[in-house]
PDB file of C-alpha atoms in Angstrom:
ATOM      1  CA  GLY A 101      49.567   6.032  62.715  1.00  0.00           C
ATOM      2  CA  GLN A 102      48.308   9.189  64.382  1.00  0.00           C
ATOM      3  CA  GLN A 103      46.225   8.713  67.515  1.00  0.00           C
ATOM      4  CA  LEU A 104      44.398  10.908  69.933  1.00  0.00           C
ATOM      5  CA  ASN A 105      45.266  11.075  73.614  1.00  0.00           C
ATOM      6  CA  GLN A 106      42.138  10.028  75.461  1.00  0.00           C
ATOM      7  CA  SER A 107      41.852  10.136  79.237  1.00  0.00           C
ATOM      8  CA  PRO A 108      41.236   8.649  81.620  1.00  0.00           C
ATOM      9  CA  GLN A 109      41.884   5.125  80.378  1.00  0.00           C
ATOM     10  CA  SER A 110      39.364   3.728  82.844  1.00  0.00           C
ATOM     11  CA  MET A 111      36.934   4.945  85.475  1.00  0.00           C
ATOM     12  CA  PHE A 112      35.031   3.325  88.308  1.00  0.00           C
ATOM     13  CA  ILE A 113      32.138   5.442  89.525  1.00  0.00           C
ATOM     14  CA  GLN A 114      29.054   5.135  91.679  1.00  0.00           C
ATOM     15  CA  GLU A 115      25.637   5.118  90.071  1.00  0.00           C
ATOM     16  CA  GLY A 116      24.290   8.666  89.993  1.00  0.00           C
ATOM     17  CA  GLU A 117      27.687  10.343  89.702  1.00  0.00           C
ATOM     18  CA  ASP A 118      28.694  12.581  86.817  1.00  0.00           C
ATOM     19  CA  VAL A 119      31.492  11.517  84.468  1.00  0.00           C
ATOM     20  CA  SER A 120      33.976  13.541  82.441  1.00  0.00           C
ATOM     21  CA  MET A 121      36.442  12.350  79.824  1.00  0.00           C
ATOM     22  CA  ASN A 122      38.467  14.141  77.194  1.00  0.00           C
ATOM     23  CA  CYS A 123      40.575  13.811  74.094  1.00  0.00           C
ATOM     24  CA  THR A 124      43.500  15.925  72.990  1.00  0.00           C
ATOM     25  CA  SER A 125      45.460  16.056  69.780  1.00  0.00           C
ATOM     26  CA  SER A 126      48.541  17.779  68.435  1.00  0.00           C
ATOM     27  CA  SER A 127      46.627  18.351  65.188  1.00  0.00           C
ATOM     28  CA  ILE A 128      43.573  20.423  64.399  1.00  0.00           C
ATOM     29  CA  PHE A 129      40.356  18.623  63.531  1.00  0.00           C
ATOM     30  CA  ASN A 130      37.218  19.899  61.807  1.00  0.00           C
ATOM     31  CA  THR A 131      35.020  17.174  63.227  1.00  0.00           C
ATOM     32  CA  TRP A 132      34.909  15.457  66.593  1.00  0.00           C
ATOM     33  CA  LEU A 133      32.804  12.348  67.148  1.00  0.00           C
ATOM     34  CA  TRP A 134      32.065  10.403  70.320  1.00  0.00           C
ATOM     35  CA  TYR A 135      31.180   6.704  70.251  1.00  0.00           C
ATOM     36  CA  LYS A 136      30.218   4.056  72.839  1.00  0.00           C
ATOM     37  CA  GLN A 137      31.059   0.404  72.364  1.00  0.00           C
ATOM     38  CA  ASP A 138      29.469  -2.476  74.267  1.00  0.00           C
ATOM     39  CA  PRO A 139      31.219  -5.869  74.469  1.00  0.00           C
ATOM     40  CA  GLY A 140      30.965  -7.836  71.232  1.00  0.00           C
ATOM     41  CA  GLU A 141      29.371  -4.967  69.333  1.00  0.00           C
ATOM     42  CA  GLY A 142      30.486  -2.164  67.055  1.00  0.00           C
ATOM     43  CA  PRO A 143      30.803   1.437  68.277  1.00  0.00           C
ATOM     44  CA  VAL A 144      27.576   3.436  68.364  1.00  0.00           C
ATOM     45  CA  LEU A 145      27.673   7.134  67.510  1.00  0.00           C
ATOM     46  CA  LEU A 146      26.644   9.308  70.464  1.00  0.00           C
ATOM     47  CA  ILE A 147      27.418  12.884  69.461  1.00  0.00           C
ATOM     48  CA  ALA A 148      28.924  14.654  66.436  1.00  0.00           C
ATOM     49  CA  LEU A 149      30.559  18.096  66.664  1.00  0.00           C
ATOM     50  CA  TYR A 150      31.395  20.288  63.662  1.00  0.00           C
ATOM     51  CA  LYS A 151      32.235  23.759  64.952  1.00  0.00           C
ATOM     52  CA  ALA A 152      34.889  25.017  67.367  1.00  0.00           C
ATOM     53  CA  GLY A 153      33.266  25.906  70.688  1.00  0.00           C
ATOM     54  CA  GLU A 154      30.130  23.912  69.875  1.00  0.00           C
ATOM     55  CA  LEU A 155      28.355  22.345  72.846  1.00  0.00           C
ATOM     56  CA  THR A 156      25.901  19.562  72.000  1.00  0.00           C
ATOM     57  CA  SER A 157      23.705  17.394  74.207  1.00  0.00           C
ATOM     58  CA  ASN A 158      22.114  14.000  73.693  1.00  0.00           C
ATOM     59  CA  GLY A 159      20.021  13.172  76.741  1.00  0.00           C
ATOM     60  CA  ARG A 160      22.357  12.925  79.734  1.00  0.00           C
ATOM     61  CA  LEU A 161      25.399  13.263  77.475  1.00  0.00           C
ATOM     62  CA  THR A 162      27.036  16.571  76.643  1.00  0.00           C
ATOM     63  CA  ALA A 163      30.071  17.035  74.414  1.00  0.00           C
ATOM     64  CA  GLN A 164      32.101  20.085  73.506  1.00  0.00           C
ATOM     65  CA  PHE A 165      34.362  20.904  70.577  1.00  0.00           C
ATOM     66  CA  GLY A 166      37.357  22.744  72.036  1.00  0.00           C
ATOM     67  CA  ILE A 167      37.966  26.270  70.763  1.00  0.00           C
ATOM     68  CA  THR A 168      41.547  25.379  69.759  1.00  0.00           C
ATOM     69  CA  ARG A 169      40.064  22.538  67.640  1.00  0.00           C
ATOM     70  CA  LYS A 170      42.621  20.243  69.258  1.00  0.00           C
ATOM     71  CA  ASP A 171      40.448  18.812  71.998  1.00  0.00           C
ATOM     72  CA  SER A 172      36.989  17.632  72.923  1.00  0.00           C
ATOM     73  CA  PHE A 173      35.168  16.693  76.106  1.00  0.00           C
ATOM     74  CA  LEU A 174      32.331  14.318  76.927  1.00  0.00           C
ATOM     75  CA  ASN A 175      30.294  14.546  80.092  1.00  0.00           C
ATOM     76  CA  ILE A 176      27.711  12.055  81.330  1.00  0.00           C
ATOM     77  CA  SER A 177      25.386  13.232  84.067  1.00  0.00           C
ATOM     78  CA  ALA A 178      23.713  11.035  86.688  1.00  0.00           C
ATOM     79  CA  SER A 179      25.299   7.791  85.445  1.00  0.00           C
ATOM     80  CA  ILE A 180      23.259   4.595  85.348  1.00  0.00           C
ATOM     81  CA  PRO A 181      24.387   0.951  85.010  1.00  0.00           C
ATOM     82  CA  SER A 182      23.723   0.858  81.245  1.00  0.00           C
ATOM     83  CA  ASP A 183      26.349   3.581  80.763  1.00  0.00           C
ATOM     84  CA  VAL A 184      28.975   0.864  81.244  1.00  0.00           C
ATOM     85  CA  GLY A 185      31.132   0.411  78.169  1.00  0.00           C
ATOM     86  CA  ILE A 186      34.078   1.872  76.307  1.00  0.00           C
ATOM     87  CA  TYR A 187      33.820   5.432  75.051  1.00  0.00           C
ATOM     88  CA  PHE A 188      35.879   6.497  72.046  1.00  0.00           C
ATOM     89  CA  CYS A 189      36.591   9.910  70.650  1.00  0.00           C
ATOM     90  CA  ALA A 190      37.427  10.352  66.976  1.00  0.00           C
ATOM     91  CA  GLY A 191      38.696  13.333  65.038  1.00  0.00           C
ATOM     92  CA  GLN A 192      38.601  14.078  61.354  1.00  0.00           C
ATOM     93  CA  THR A 193      39.683  16.764  58.901  1.00  0.00           C
ATOM     94  CA  GLY A 194      38.109  16.918  55.452  1.00  0.00           C
ATOM     95  CA  ASN A 195      37.875  13.515  53.804  1.00  0.00           C
ATOM     96  CA  THR A 196      40.808  12.029  55.695  1.00  0.00           C
ATOM     97  CA  PRO A 197      40.143   8.883  57.756  1.00  0.00           C
ATOM     98  CA  LEU A 198      38.836   9.133  61.290  1.00  0.00           C
ATOM     99  CA  VAL A 199      41.544   9.038  63.950  1.00  0.00           C
ATOM    100  CA  PHE A 200      40.461   7.305  67.163  1.00  0.00           C
ATOM    101  CA  GLY A 201      41.488   7.589  70.773  1.00  0.00           C
ATOM    102  CA  LYS A 202      42.240   4.374  72.660  1.00  0.00           C
ATOM    103  CA  GLY A 203      39.048   4.625  74.654  1.00  0.00           C
ATOM    104  CA  THR A 204      37.849   5.228  78.194  1.00  0.00           C
ATOM    105  CA  ARG A 205      36.473   2.142  79.926  1.00  0.00           C
ATOM    106  CA  LEU A 206      33.619   3.129  82.215  1.00  0.00           C
ATOM    107  CA  SER A 207      32.425   0.918  85.050  1.00  0.00           C
ATOM    108  CA  VAL A 208      29.400   1.889  87.136  1.00  0.00           C
ATOM    109  CA  ILE A 209      28.959   0.513  90.624  1.00  0.00           C
ATOM    110  CA  ALA A 210      25.328   0.243  91.633  1.00  0.00           C
TER     111      ALA A 210
ATOM    112  CA  LYS B 249      16.335   2.084  58.208  1.00  0.00           C
ATOM    113  CA  ALA B 250      18.397  -1.048  58.680  1.00  0.00           C
ATOM    114  CA  GLY B 251      21.852  -0.529  60.116  1.00  0.00           C
ATOM    115  CA  VAL B 252      25.208  -1.674  58.803  1.00  0.00           C
ATOM    116  CA  THR B 253      25.367  -5.448  58.553  1.00  0.00           C
ATOM    117  CA  GLN B 254      28.486  -7.587  58.523  1.00  0.00           C
ATOM    118  CA  THR B 255      28.887 -11.256  57.750  1.00  0.00           C
ATOM    119  CA  PRO B 256      30.000 -13.534  59.123  1.00  0.00           C
ATOM    120  CA  ARG B 257      29.963 -12.452  62.783  1.00  0.00           C
ATOM    121  CA  TYR B 258      32.571 -15.012  63.811  1.00  0.00           C
ATOM    122  CA  LEU B 259      35.274 -16.794  61.879  1.00  0.00           C
ATOM    123  CA  ILE B 260      38.064 -19.193  62.792  1.00  0.00           C
ATOM    124  CA  LYS B 261      40.894 -19.759  60.325  1.00  0.00           C
ATOM    125  CA  THR B 262      44.387 -21.189  60.412  1.00  0.00           C
ATOM    126  CA  ARG B 263      47.635 -19.515  59.472  1.00  0.00           C
ATOM    127  CA  GLY B 264      48.221 -19.254  55.761  1.00  0.00           C
ATOM    128  CA  GLN B 265      44.550 -19.346  54.820  1.00  0.00           C
ATOM    129  CA  GLN B 266      42.686 -16.426  53.329  1.00  0.00           C
ATOM    130  CA  VAL B 267      39.420 -14.866  54.404  1.00  0.00           C
ATOM    131  CA  THR B 268      36.741 -12.624  52.905  1.00  0.00           C
ATOM    132  CA  LEU B 269      34.507 -10.444  55.049  1.00  0.00           C
ATOM    133  CA  SER B 270      31.362  -8.736  53.821  1.00  0.00           C
ATOM    134  CA  CYS B 271      29.690  -5.450  54.718  1.00  0.00           C
ATOM    135  CA  SER B 272      26.344  -4.006  53.656  1.00  0.00           C
ATOM    136  CA  PRO B 273      26.091  -0.272  54.385  1.00  0.00           C
ATOM    137  CA  ILE B 274      23.039   1.666  55.450  1.00  0.00           C
ATOM    138  CA  SER B 275      20.773   2.246  52.462  1.00  0.00           C
ATOM    139  CA  GLY B 276      21.840   5.398  50.634  1.00  0.00           C
ATOM    140  CA  HIS B 277      25.330   5.493  52.139  1.00  0.00           C
ATOM    141  CA  ARG B 278      28.027   5.436  49.502  1.00  0.00           C
ATOM    142  CA  SER B 279      31.145   5.477  51.652  1.00  0.00           C
ATOM    143  CA  VAL B 280      32.352   2.336  53.422  1.00  0.00           C
ATOM    144  CA  SER B 281      35.374   2.224  55.719  1.00  0.00           C
ATOM    145  CA  TRP B 282      37.059  -0.776  57.311  1.00  0.00           C
ATOM    146  CA  TYR B 283      38.861  -0.875  60.658  1.00  0.00           C
ATOM    147  CA  GLN B 284      40.817  -3.436  62.609  1.00  0.00           C
ATOM    148  CA  GLN B 285      40.307  -3.388  66.357  1.00  0.00           C
ATOM    149  CA  THR B 286      42.675  -5.124  68.778  1.00  0.00           C
ATOM    150  CA  PRO B 287      43.153  -4.634  72.531  1.00  0.00           C
ATOM    151  CA  GLY B 288      46.700  -3.418  72.064  1.00  0.00           C
ATOM    152  CA  GLN B 289      46.352  -1.124  69.059  1.00  0.00           C
ATOM    153  CA  GLY B 290      42.781   0.085  69.358  1.00  0.00           C
ATOM    154  CA  LEU B 291      40.886   1.018  66.191  1.00  0.00           C
ATOM    155  CA  GLN B 292      43.174   1.104  63.180  1.00  0.00           C
ATOM    156  CA  PHE B 293      41.975   2.338  59.793  1.00  0.00           C
ATOM    157  CA  LEU B 294      42.336  -0.119  56.915  1.00  0.00           C
ATOM    158  CA  PHE B 295      40.745   1.551  53.882  1.00  0.00           C
ATOM    159  CA  GLU B 296      37.776   3.530  52.644  1.00  0.00           C
ATOM    160  CA  TYR B 297      35.755   3.038  49.491  1.00  0.00           C
ATOM    161  CA  PHE B 298      33.508   5.557  47.824  1.00  0.00           C
ATOM    162  CA  SER B 299      31.645   4.914  44.572  1.00  0.00           C
ATOM    163  CA  GLU B 300      33.623   1.695  44.005  1.00  0.00           C
ATOM    164  CA  THR B 301      36.973   3.507  44.312  1.00  0.00           C
ATOM    165  CA  GLN B 302      39.456   3.261  47.149  1.00  0.00           C
ATOM    166  CA  ARG B 303      39.704   6.789  48.501  1.00  0.00           C
ATOM    167  CA  ASN B 304      41.939   6.330  51.531  1.00  0.00           C
ATOM    168  CA  LYS B 305      44.270   3.586  52.673  1.00  0.00           C
ATOM    169  CA  GLY B 306      45.809   2.896  56.062  1.00  0.00           C
ATOM    170  CA  ASN B 307      49.237   1.463  56.880  1.00  0.00           C
ATOM    171  CA  PHE B 308      48.529  -2.226  56.450  1.00  0.00           C
ATOM    172  CA  PRO B 309      50.433  -4.718  54.285  1.00  0.00           C
ATOM    173  CA  GLY B 310      49.243  -5.669  50.828  1.00  0.00           C
ATOM    174  CA  ARG B 311      47.740  -8.880  52.222  1.00  0.00           C
ATOM    175  CA  PHE B 312      44.791  -6.706  53.208  1.00  0.00           C
ATOM    176  CA  SER B 313      42.644  -5.668  50.294  1.00  0.00           C
ATOM    177  CA  GLY B 314      39.100  -4.592  49.647  1.00  0.00           C
ATOM    178  CA  ARG B 315      36.590  -3.642  47.056  1.00  0.00           C
ATOM    179  CA  GLN B 316      33.202  -2.015  46.719  1.00  0.00           C
ATOM    180  CA  PHE B 317      30.392  -3.013  44.424  1.00  0.00           C
ATOM    181  CA  SER B 318      27.973  -0.813  42.504  1.00  0.00           C
ATOM    182  CA  ASN B 319      25.320  -1.288  45.217  1.00  0.00           C
ATOM    183  CA  SER B 320      27.845   0.079  47.777  1.00  0.00           C
ATOM    184  CA  ARG B 321      28.309  -3.300  49.457  1.00  0.00           C
ATOM    185  CA  SER B 322      31.933  -3.917  50.304  1.00  0.00           C
ATOM    186  CA  GLU B 323      34.218  -6.851  50.924  1.00  0.00           C
ATOM    187  CA  MET B 324      37.645  -7.060  52.457  1.00  0.00           C
ATOM    188  CA  ASN B 325      40.079  -9.882  51.952  1.00  0.00           C
ATOM    189  CA  VAL B 326      43.053 -10.962  53.990  1.00  0.00           C
ATOM    190  CA  SER B 327      45.422 -13.426  52.365  1.00  0.00           C
ATOM    191  CA  THR B 328      48.087 -15.598  53.974  1.00  0.00           C
ATOM    192  CA  LEU B 329      46.656 -15.114  57.454  1.00  0.00           C
ATOM    193  CA  GLU B 330      48.996 -14.586  60.384  1.00  0.00           C
ATOM    194  CA  LEU B 331      48.307 -15.058  64.097  1.00  0.00           C
ATOM    195  CA  GLY B 332      48.471 -11.291  64.545  1.00  0.00           C
ATOM    196  CA  ASP B 333      45.516 -10.823  62.201  1.00  0.00           C
ATOM    197  CA  SER B 334      43.198 -12.039  64.955  1.00  0.00           C
ATOM    198  CA  ALA B 335      40.978  -9.062  65.654  1.00  0.00           C
ATOM    199  CA  LEU B 336      37.529  -7.560  65.420  1.00  0.00           C
ATOM    200  CA  TYR B 337      37.061  -6.174  61.909  1.00  0.00           C
ATOM    201  CA  LEU B 338      34.599  -3.325  61.771  1.00  0.00           C
ATOM    202  CA  CYS B 339      32.889  -1.786  58.808  1.00  0.00           C
ATOM    203  CA  ALA B 340      31.398   1.707  58.913  1.00  0.00           C
ATOM    204  CA  SER B 341      29.252   3.529  56.387  1.00  0.00           C
ATOM    205  CA  SER B 342      28.793   7.234  55.900  1.00  0.00           C
ATOM    206  CA  PRO B 343      26.338   9.308  53.886  1.00  0.00           C
ATOM    207  CA  LEU B 344      28.966  11.971  53.127  1.00  0.00           C
ATOM    208  CA  THR B 345      26.426  14.777  53.009  1.00  0.00           C
ATOM    209  CA  ASN B 346      27.071  18.478  53.467  1.00  0.00           C
ATOM    210  CA  SER B 347      25.452  18.284  56.892  1.00  0.00           C
ATOM    211  CA  GLY B 348      27.888  15.824  58.313  1.00  0.00           C
ATOM    212  CA  ASN B 349      30.329  13.008  57.850  1.00  0.00           C
ATOM    213  CA  GLU B 350      29.338  10.682  60.668  1.00  0.00           C
ATOM    214  CA  GLN B 351      30.329   7.055  60.359  1.00  0.00           C
ATOM    215  CA  PHE B 352      27.968   4.321  61.497  1.00  0.00           C
ATOM    216  CA  PHE B 353      29.475   1.013  62.479  1.00  0.00           C
ATOM    217  CA  GLY B 354      28.330  -2.541  62.006  1.00  0.00           C
ATOM    218  CA  PRO B 355      28.629  -5.190  64.732  1.00  0.00           C
ATOM    219  CA  GLY B 356      31.937  -6.453  63.397  1.00  0.00           C
ATOM    220  CA  THR B 357      33.404  -9.793  62.384  1.00  0.00           C
ATOM    221  CA  ARG B 358      35.479 -11.484  65.056  1.00  0.00           C
ATOM    222  CA  LEU B 359      38.353 -13.272  63.274  1.00  0.00           C
ATOM    223  CA  THR B 360      40.461 -15.792  65.154  1.00  0.00           C
ATOM    224  CA  VAL B 361      43.584 -17.150  63.465  1.00  0.00           C
ATOM    225  CA  LEU B 362      44.978 -20.384  64.930  1.00  0.00           C
TER     226      LEU B 362
END
């Protein structure tokens, strides 16, 4: 089925560094969601975006809904060890199912 | 509010058997979606139920089925298990309000088929 292109696939960063990841699609979405998944657990919703150009923050996390509605970005500032995990983007239009990216695996070196 | 709960958390079956997984959504949420997660394929949508009716269906064989009860709890069933069905099965519930359509996931059921 349809999938989003999420990059990078993995990142190794030093504690305190900022992180950026993004998702792109060939299709337009009306909703972009960002999730974090820890090992052995289900994804946890971080940020939801509903309007093109929207910029939303949740603590050290900031996400943007691209103005073309075909992309979204997630930034994490001043990373800490508990930021380790897999980050997923998901796009949706209307009542169609969520389409997920393959995830960005983040590792933080203390 | 309690989150999405899934039972069992872990399950080991052999090829040819069938399995039933259960999901209890967040109180007040009427939409329940099921996903299969594997390292190679990522998160793949199985189906969505809303008010006891299947509203969307992914590209999985007929061996995968589900249902939703009047209290919004949902079950999915996989018959004639194959080795490739080994995966983390995730359930997500959504309030489907005008303010948003976020999906909230449970911890998943880890199914291993031997």
